[in-house]
Coordinates of C-alpha atoms and ligand atoms in Angstrom, one line a residue:
X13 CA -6.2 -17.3 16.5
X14 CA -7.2 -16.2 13.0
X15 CA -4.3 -13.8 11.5
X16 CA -5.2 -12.3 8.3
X17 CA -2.9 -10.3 6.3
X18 CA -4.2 -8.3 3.5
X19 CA -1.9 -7.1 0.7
X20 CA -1.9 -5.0 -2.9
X21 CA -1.6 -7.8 -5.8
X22 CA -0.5 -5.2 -8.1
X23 CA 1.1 -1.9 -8.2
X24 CA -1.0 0.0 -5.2
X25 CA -4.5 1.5 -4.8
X26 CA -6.3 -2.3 -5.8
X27 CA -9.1 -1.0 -3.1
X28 CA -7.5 -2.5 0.1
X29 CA -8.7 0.6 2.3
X30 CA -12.6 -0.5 0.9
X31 CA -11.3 -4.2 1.9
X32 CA -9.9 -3.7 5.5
X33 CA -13.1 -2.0 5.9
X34 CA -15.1 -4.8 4.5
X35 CA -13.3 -7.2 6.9
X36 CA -12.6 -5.1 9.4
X37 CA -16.5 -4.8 10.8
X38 CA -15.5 -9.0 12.0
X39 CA -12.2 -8.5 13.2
X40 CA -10.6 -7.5 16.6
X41 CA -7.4 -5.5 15.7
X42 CA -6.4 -3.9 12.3
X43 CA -2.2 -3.5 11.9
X44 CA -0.6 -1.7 9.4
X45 CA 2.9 -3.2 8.7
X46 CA 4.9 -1.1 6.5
X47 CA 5.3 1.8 4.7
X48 CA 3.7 4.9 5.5
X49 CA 1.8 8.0 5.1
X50 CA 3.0 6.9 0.8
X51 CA -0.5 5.2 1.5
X52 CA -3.7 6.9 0.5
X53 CA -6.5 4.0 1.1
X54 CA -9.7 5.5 0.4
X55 CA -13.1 4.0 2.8
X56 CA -16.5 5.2 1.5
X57 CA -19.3 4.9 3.9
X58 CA -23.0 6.1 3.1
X59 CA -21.9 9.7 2.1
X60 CA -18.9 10.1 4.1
X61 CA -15.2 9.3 2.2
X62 CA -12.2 8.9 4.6
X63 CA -8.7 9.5 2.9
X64 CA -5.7 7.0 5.5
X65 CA -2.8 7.8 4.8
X66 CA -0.8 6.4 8.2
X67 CA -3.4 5.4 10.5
X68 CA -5.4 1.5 9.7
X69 CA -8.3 1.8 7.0
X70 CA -10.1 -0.1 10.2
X71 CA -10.1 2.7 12.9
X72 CA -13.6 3.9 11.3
X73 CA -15.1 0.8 12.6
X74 CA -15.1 1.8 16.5
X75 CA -15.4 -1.6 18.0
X76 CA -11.7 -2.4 17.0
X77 CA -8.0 -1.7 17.9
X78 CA -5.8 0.1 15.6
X79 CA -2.2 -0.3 15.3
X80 CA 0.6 1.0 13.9
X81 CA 3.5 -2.0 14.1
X82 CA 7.3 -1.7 14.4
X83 CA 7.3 -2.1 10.4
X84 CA 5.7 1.6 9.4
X85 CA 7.9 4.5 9.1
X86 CA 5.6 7.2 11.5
X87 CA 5.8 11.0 10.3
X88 CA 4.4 11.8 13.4
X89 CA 3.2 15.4 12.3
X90 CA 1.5 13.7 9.3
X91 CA 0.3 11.4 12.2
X92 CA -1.7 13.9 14.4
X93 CA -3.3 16.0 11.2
X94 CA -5.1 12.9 10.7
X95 CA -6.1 12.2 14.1
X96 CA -7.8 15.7 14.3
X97 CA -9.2 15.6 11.0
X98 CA -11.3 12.1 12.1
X99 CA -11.8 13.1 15.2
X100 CA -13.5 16.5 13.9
X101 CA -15.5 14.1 12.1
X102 CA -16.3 12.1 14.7
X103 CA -14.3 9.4 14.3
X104 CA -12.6 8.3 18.2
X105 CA -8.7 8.0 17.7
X106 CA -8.0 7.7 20.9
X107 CA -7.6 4.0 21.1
X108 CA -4.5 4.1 18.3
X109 CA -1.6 1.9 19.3
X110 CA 1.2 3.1 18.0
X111 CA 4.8 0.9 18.0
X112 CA 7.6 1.8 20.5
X113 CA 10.0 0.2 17.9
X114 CA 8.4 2.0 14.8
X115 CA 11.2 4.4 13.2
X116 CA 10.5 8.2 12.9
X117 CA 10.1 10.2 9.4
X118 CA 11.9 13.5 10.8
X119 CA 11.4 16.4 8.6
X120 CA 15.0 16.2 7.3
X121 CA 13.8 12.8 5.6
X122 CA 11.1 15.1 3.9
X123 CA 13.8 16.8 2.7
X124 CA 16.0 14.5 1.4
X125 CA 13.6 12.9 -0.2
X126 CA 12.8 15.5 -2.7
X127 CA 16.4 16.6 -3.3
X128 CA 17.6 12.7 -3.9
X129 CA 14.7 12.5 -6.7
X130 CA 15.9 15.8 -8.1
X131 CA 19.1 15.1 -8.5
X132 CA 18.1 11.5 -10.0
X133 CA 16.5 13.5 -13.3
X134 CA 15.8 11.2 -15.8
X135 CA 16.6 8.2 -13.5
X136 CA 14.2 9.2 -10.8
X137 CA 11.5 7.0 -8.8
X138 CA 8.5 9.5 -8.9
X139 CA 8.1 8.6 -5.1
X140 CA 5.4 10.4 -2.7
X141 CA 7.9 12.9 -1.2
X142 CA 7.3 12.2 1.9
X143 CA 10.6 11.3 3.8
X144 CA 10.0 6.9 3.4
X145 CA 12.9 6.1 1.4
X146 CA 15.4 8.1 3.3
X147 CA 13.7 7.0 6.7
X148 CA 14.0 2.9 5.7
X149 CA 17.5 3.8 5.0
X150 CA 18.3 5.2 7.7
X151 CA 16.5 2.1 9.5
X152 CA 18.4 -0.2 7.7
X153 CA 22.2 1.7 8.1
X154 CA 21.6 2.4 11.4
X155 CA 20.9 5.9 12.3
X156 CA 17.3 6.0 12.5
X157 CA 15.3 7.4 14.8
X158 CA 12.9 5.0 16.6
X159 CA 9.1 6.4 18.5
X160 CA 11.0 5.6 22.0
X161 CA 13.8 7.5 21.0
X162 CA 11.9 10.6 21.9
X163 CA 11.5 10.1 25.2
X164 CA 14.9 10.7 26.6
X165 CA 16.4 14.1 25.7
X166 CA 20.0 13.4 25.8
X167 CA 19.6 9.9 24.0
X168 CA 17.3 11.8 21.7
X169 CA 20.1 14.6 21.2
X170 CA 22.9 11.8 20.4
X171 CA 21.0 9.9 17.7
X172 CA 20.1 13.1 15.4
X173 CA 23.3 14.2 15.8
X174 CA 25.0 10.8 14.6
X175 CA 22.1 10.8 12.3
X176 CA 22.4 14.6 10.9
X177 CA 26.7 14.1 11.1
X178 CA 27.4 12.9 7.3
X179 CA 23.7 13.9 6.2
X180 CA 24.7 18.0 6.3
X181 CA 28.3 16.9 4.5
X182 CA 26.0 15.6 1.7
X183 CA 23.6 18.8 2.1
X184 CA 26.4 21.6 2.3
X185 CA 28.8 19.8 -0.2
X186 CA 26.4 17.6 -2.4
X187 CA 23.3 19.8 -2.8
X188 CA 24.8 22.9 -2.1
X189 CA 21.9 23.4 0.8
X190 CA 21.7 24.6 4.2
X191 CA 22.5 22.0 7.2
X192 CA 19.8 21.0 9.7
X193 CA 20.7 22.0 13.1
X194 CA 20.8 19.1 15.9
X195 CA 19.7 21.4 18.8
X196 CA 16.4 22.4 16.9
X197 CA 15.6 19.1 15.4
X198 CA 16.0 17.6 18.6
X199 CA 13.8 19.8 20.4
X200 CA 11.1 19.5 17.3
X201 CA 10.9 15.9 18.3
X202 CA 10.7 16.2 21.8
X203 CA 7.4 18.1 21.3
X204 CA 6.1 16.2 19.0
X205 CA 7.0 12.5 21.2
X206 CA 5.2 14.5 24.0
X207 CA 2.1 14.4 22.2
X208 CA 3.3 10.6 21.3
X209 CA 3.3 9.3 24.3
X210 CA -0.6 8.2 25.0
X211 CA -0.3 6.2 22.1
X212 CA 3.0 4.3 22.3
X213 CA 2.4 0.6 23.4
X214 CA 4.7 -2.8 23.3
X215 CA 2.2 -3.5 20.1
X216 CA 4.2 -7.2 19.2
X217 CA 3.6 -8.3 22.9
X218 CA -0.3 -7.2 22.3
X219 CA -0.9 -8.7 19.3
X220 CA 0.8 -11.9 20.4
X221 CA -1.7 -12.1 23.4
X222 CA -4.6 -11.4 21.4
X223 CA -4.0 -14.1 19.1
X224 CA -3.5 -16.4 21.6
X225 CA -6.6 -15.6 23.4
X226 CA -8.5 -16.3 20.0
X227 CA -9.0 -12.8 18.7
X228 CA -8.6 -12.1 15.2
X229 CA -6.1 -9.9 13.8
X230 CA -6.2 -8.6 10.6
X231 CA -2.5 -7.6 8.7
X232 CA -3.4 -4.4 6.7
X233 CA -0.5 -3.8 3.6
X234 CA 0.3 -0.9 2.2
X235 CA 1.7 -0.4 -1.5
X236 CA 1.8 -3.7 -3.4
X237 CA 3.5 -6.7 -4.5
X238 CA 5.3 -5.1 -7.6
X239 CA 6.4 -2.2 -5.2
X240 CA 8.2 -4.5 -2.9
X241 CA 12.1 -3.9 -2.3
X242 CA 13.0 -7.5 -2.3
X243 CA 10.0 -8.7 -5.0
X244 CA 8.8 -5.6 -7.3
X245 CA 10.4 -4.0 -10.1
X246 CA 13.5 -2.8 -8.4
X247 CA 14.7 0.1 -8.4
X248 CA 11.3 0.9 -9.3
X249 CA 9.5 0.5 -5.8
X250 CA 9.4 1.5 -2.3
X251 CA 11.2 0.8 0.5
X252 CA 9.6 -1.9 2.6
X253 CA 8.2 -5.0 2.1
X254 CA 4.1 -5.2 1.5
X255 CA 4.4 -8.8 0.5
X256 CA 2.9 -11.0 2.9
X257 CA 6.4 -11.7 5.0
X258 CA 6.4 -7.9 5.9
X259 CA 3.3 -8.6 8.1
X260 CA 5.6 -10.6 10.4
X261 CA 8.5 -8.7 10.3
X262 CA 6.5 -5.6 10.8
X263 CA 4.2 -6.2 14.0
X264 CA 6.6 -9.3 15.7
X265 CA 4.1 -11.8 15.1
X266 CA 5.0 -15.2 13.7
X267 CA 4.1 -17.0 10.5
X268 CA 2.7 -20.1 12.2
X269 CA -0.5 -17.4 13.3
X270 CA -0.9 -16.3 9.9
X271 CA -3.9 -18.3 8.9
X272 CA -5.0 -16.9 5.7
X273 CA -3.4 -14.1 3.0
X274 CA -5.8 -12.0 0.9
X275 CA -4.5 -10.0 -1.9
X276 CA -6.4 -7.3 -3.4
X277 CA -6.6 -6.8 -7.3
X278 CA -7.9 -4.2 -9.7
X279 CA -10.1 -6.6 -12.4
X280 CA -7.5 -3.9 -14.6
X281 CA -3.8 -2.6 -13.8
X282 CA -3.1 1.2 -13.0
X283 CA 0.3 2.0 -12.0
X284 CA 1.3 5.6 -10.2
X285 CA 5.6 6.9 -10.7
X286 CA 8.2 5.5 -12.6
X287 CA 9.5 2.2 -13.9
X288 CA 7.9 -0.5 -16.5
X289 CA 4.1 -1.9 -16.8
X290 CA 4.0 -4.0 -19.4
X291 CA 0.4 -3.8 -20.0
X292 CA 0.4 -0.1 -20.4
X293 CA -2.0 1.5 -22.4
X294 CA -1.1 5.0 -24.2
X295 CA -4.2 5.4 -26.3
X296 CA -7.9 6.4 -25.3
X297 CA -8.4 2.7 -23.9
X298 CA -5.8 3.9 -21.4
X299 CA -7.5 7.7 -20.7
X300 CA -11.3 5.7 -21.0
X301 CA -10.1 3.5 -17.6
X302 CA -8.5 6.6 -16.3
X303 CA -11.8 8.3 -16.4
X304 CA -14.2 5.7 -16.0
X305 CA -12.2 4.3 -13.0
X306 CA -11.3 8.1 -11.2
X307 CA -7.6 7.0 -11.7
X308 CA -6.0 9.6 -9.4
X309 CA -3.6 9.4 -6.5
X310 CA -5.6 9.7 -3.1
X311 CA -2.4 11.3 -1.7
X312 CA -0.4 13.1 -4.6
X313 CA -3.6 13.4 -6.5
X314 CA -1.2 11.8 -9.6
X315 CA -2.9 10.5 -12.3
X316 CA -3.0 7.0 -12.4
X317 CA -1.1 5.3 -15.6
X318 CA -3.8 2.3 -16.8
X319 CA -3.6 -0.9 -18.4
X320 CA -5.3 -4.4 -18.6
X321 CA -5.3 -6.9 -16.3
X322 CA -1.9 -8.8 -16.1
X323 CA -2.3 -12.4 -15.2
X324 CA 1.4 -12.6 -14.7
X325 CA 1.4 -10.5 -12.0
X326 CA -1.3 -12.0 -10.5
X327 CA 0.0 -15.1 -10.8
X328 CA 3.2 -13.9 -9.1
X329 CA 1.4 -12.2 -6.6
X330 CA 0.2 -15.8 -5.6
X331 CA 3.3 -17.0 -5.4
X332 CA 4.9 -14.8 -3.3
X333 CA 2.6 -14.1 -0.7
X334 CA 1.5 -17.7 -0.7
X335 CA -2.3 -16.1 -1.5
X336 CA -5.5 -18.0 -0.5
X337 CA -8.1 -15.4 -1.8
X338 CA -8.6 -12.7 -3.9
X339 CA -10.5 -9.7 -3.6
X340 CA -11.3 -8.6 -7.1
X341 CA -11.9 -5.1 -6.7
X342 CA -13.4 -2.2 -9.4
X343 CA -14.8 -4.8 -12.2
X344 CA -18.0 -2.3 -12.5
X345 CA -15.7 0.1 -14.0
X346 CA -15.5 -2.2 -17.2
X347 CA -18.8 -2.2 -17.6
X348 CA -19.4 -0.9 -21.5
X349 CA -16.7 -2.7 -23.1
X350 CA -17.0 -4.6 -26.3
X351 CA -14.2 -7.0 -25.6
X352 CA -11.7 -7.1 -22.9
X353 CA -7.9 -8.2 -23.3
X354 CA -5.9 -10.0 -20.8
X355 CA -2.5 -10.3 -21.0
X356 CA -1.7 -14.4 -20.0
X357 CA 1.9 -14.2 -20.6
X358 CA 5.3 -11.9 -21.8
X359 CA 7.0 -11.8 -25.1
X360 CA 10.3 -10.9 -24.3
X361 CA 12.8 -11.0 -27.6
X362 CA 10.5 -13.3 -29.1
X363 CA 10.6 -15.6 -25.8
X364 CA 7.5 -16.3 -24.7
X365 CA 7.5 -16.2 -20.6
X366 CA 4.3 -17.7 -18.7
X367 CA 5.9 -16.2 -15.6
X368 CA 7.6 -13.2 -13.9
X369 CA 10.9 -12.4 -15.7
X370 CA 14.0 -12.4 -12.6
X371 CA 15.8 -10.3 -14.8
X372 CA 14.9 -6.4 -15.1
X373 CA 15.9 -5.4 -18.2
X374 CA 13.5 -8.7 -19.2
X375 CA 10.9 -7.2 -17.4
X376 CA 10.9 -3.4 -18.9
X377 CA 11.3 -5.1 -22.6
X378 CA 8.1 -7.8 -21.6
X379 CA 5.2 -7.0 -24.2
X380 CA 1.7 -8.4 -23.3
X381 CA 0.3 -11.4 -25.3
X382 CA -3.1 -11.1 -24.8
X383 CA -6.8 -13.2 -24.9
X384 CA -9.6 -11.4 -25.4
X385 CA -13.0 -11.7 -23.5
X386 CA -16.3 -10.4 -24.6
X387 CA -17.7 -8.0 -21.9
X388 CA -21.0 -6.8 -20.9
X389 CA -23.2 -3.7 -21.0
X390 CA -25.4 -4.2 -18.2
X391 CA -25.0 -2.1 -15.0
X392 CA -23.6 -4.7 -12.1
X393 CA -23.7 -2.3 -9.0
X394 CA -26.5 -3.8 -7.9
X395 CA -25.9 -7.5 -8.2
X396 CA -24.9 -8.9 -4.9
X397 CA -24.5 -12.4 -5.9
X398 CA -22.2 -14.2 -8.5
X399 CA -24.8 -15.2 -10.4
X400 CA -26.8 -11.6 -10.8
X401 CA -23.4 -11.3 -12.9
X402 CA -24.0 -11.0 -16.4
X403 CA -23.0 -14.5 -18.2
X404 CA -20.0 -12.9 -20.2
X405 CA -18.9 -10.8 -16.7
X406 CA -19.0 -14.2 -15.2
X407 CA -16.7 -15.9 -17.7
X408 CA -14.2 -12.8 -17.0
X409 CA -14.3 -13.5 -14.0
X410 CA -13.7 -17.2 -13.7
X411 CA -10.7 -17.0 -16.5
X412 CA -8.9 -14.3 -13.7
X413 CA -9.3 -16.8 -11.1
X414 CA -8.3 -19.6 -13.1
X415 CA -5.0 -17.6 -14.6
X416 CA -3.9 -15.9 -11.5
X417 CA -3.6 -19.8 -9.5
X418 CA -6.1 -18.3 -6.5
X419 CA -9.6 -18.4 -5.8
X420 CA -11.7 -14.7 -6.2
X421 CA -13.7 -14.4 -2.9
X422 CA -15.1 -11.2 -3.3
X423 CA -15.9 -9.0 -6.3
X424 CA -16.2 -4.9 -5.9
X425 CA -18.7 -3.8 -8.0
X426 CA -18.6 0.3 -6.5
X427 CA -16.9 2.1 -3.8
X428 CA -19.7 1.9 -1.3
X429 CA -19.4 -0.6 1.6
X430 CA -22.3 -2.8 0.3
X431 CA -21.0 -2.9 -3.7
X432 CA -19.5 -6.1 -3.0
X433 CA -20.2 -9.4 -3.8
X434 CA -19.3 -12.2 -1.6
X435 CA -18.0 -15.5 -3.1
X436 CA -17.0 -16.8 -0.4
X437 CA -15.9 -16.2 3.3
X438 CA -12.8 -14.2 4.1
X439 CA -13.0 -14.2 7.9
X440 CA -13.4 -18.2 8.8
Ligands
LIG516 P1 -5.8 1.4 -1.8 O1 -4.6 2.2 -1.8 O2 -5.5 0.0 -2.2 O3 -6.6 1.4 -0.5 O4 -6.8 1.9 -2.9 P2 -7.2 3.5 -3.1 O5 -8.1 3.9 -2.1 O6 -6.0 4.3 -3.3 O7 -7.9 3.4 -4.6 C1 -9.0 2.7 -4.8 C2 -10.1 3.5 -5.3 O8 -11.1 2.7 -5.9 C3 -10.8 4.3 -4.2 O9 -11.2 5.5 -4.7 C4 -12.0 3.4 -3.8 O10 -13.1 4.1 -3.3 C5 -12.3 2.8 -5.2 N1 -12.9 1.5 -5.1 C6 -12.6 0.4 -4.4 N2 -13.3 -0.7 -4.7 C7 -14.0 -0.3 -5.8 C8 -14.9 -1.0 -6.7 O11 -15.2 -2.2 -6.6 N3 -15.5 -0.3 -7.7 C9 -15.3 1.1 -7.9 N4 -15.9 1.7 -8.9 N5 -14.4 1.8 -7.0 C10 -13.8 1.1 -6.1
LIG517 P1 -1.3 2.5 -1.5 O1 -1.0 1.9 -0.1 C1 0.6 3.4 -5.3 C2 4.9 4.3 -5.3 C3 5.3 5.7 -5.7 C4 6.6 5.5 -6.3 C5 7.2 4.4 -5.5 C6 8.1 4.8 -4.4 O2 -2.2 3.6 -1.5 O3 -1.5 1.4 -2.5 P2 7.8 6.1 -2.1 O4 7.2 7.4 -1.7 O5 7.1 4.9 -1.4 O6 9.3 6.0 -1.9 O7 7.6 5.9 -3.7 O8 6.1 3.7 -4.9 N1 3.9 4.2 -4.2 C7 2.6 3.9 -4.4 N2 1.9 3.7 -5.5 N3 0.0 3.2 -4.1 C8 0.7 3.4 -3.0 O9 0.2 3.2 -1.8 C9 2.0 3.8 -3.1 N4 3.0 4.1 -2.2 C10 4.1 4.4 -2.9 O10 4.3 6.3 -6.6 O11 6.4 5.0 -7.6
LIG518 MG1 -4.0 4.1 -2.5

């Protein structure tokens, strides 16, 4: 019953859309678990690039299941774009599982999303816009909106309305904006549960089963480890939990069927919306990465911020997700460098810190004390084993591993399917 969860190391977009489809051509089911269409996880195959947002990175590798657990947030207009924009391409959708228990992103979560940020100014999160925070909220006070929800009319009717109730008082009276009428809403989501319906399956009860029969089951994450709501740089994060615990909470499977945890890590840092990064780089070392690496947001087309690789994050990523292998992704893209810094622990107020400050205010004054590495010149997209590295690429490597406390089992060295290097096995 192999259950592998996959998860972001860092601060989002390590590569984990290239890595579910690197795994996902052995596996049997691929789950998303939180978040939602915040996601952008780009797949490049031959001369086709996909852009998920909601749906698994896996469901372009037909032979699988795809699943959307109880844990995602499902804007179900957002949902059916992307269904017809694969299937247009070819791509079958039609084998989607999609959670009865996974809350709705109704277009009034849209909304509040953007006014809550305005109204933040100077304090605000730079999130995606796209309803999650207000929909986790409303998950967690509970008012949400879940996919079976929009099967009964009258039920249906009764839940926006207790959900809409003090939301117009904070519209009309807060933000001096129109209220969202129950009647219409309701109706709105009706339609769009009618299109739903094919989809909706008891997805805990299935991937329960399937492990138990010996299938393998792979956990895709969303967002990161420093994004977490419980473990990232709060308030500076989303509204889930990527960490590795989320996978359980968010499909109904248990930890005992977890067998292994990969994280996915940049062999750099980039970092998209507010809040601190201590490895930060403002000068053309930052804007060289930016370029060299196409450091732009799949889904807000952002640009990325950039900075060098941060051990203690690593290291912290390890820790809390209980790690068992890394998947170093994007290493080509410091290809040209004379020497390459690492940061290997914090200075905070002269203190030095070997690992993750608790305390936020720590965390945002944290500068980088950093090794440097010589790097290489040579081009490694085409080496497909460790040692095709060059030697000083090799020692980069190794040092990661060796300060992150986790093996690397497979380096990216391009976006393409077969830029990979395989250190060891991530499936067995
Ligand atoms: P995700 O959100 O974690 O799935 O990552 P994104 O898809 O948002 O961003 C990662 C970007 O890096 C995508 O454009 C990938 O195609 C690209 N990518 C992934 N792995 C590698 C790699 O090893 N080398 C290079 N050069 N690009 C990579
Ligand atoms: P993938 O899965 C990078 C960031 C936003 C913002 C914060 C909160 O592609 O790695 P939200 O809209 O979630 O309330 O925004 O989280 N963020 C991401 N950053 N990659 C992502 O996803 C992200 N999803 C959310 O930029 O700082
Ligand atoms: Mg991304």
């Amino acid at each position: 019953m192999p259950g592998i969860v996959l998860i972001g190391a860092q601060w989002g977009d390590e590569g984990k859309g290239k890595a579910t489809d690197l795994i996902g051509t052995k596996v049997d089911y691929v789950a998303r678990f939180n978040g939602g269409n915040n996601a952008g996880h780009s797949v490049v195959v031959g001369d086709e690039s996909y852009a998920l947002h909601l749906l698994p990175s896996g469901i372009i590798n037909p032979h699988l299941t795809p699943v959307i657990g109880n844990g995602v947030v499902v804007d179900p207009e957002v949902l059916f774009q992307e269904i017809d924009g694969l299937e247009a391409r070819g791509i079958d959708c039609s084998h989607l599982l999609v959670s009865e228990a996974a809350h709705i992103i109704a277009p009034y979560h849209r909304t509040l999303d953007k006014v809550t940020e305005r109204f933040l100014g100077k304090h605000k999160i730079g999130t995606t816009g796209r309803g999650i925070g207000p929909a986790y909220a409303d998950k967690i006070n509970r008012v949400g909106i879940r996919v079976h929800d929009l099967f009964n009319e009258q039920h249906l009717h009764d839940k926006v309305e207790a959900s809409l109730h003090q939301k117009n008082q904070m519209l009309v009276k807060l933000y001096n904006r129109r209220p969202i009428d129950v009647d219409q809403t309701t109706e709105e989501l009706l339609k769009l549960g009618e299109r739903l319906k094919p989809y909706v399956a008891n997805t805990g009860l299935i991937l329960n089963k399937a492990l138990d029969e010996g299938k393998t089951v792979l956990f895709e994450g969303a967002q990161a480890t420093m994004l977490d709501v419980d473990h990232g740089t709060y308030p500076f994060v989303t509204s889930s939990n990527p960490t590795a615990g989320g996978a359980c909470t968010g499909t109904g499977v248990g930890p005992t069927k977890i067998t292994r945890v990969i994280g996915v890590s940049k062999a750099y840092v980039t970092r998209v919306g507010e809040g601190p990064f201590p490895t930060e780089l403002f000068d053309e070392s930052g804007e060289w990465l930016r370029t060299q690496g196409h450091e732009f947001g799949v889904t807000t087309g952002r640009p990325r911020r950039c900075g060098w690789f941060d051990a203690v994050v690593n290291r912290y990523a390890s820790q809390v997700n209980g790690l068992t292998d890394i998947v170093l992704t994007k290493l080509d893209v410091l290809t040209g460098l004379e020497e390459i810094p690492i940061c290997v622990a914090y200075d905070v107020d002269g203190e030095r810190y070997d690992d993750m400050p608790t305390d936020q205010a720590a965390f945002a004054a944290a500068k980088p004390i950093y090794e440097t590495m010589p790097g290489w010149s040579e081009d490694i997209s085409n080496c497909h084993s460790f040692d095709e590295l060059p030697a000083t690429c090799q020692a980069y490597v190794k040092r990661l591993e060796e300060l992150s406390n986790c093996r690397i089992s497979a380096i990216g060295t391009g976006p393409q399917r077969d830029h990979i290097i395989s250190v060891h096995s991530l499936i067995d």
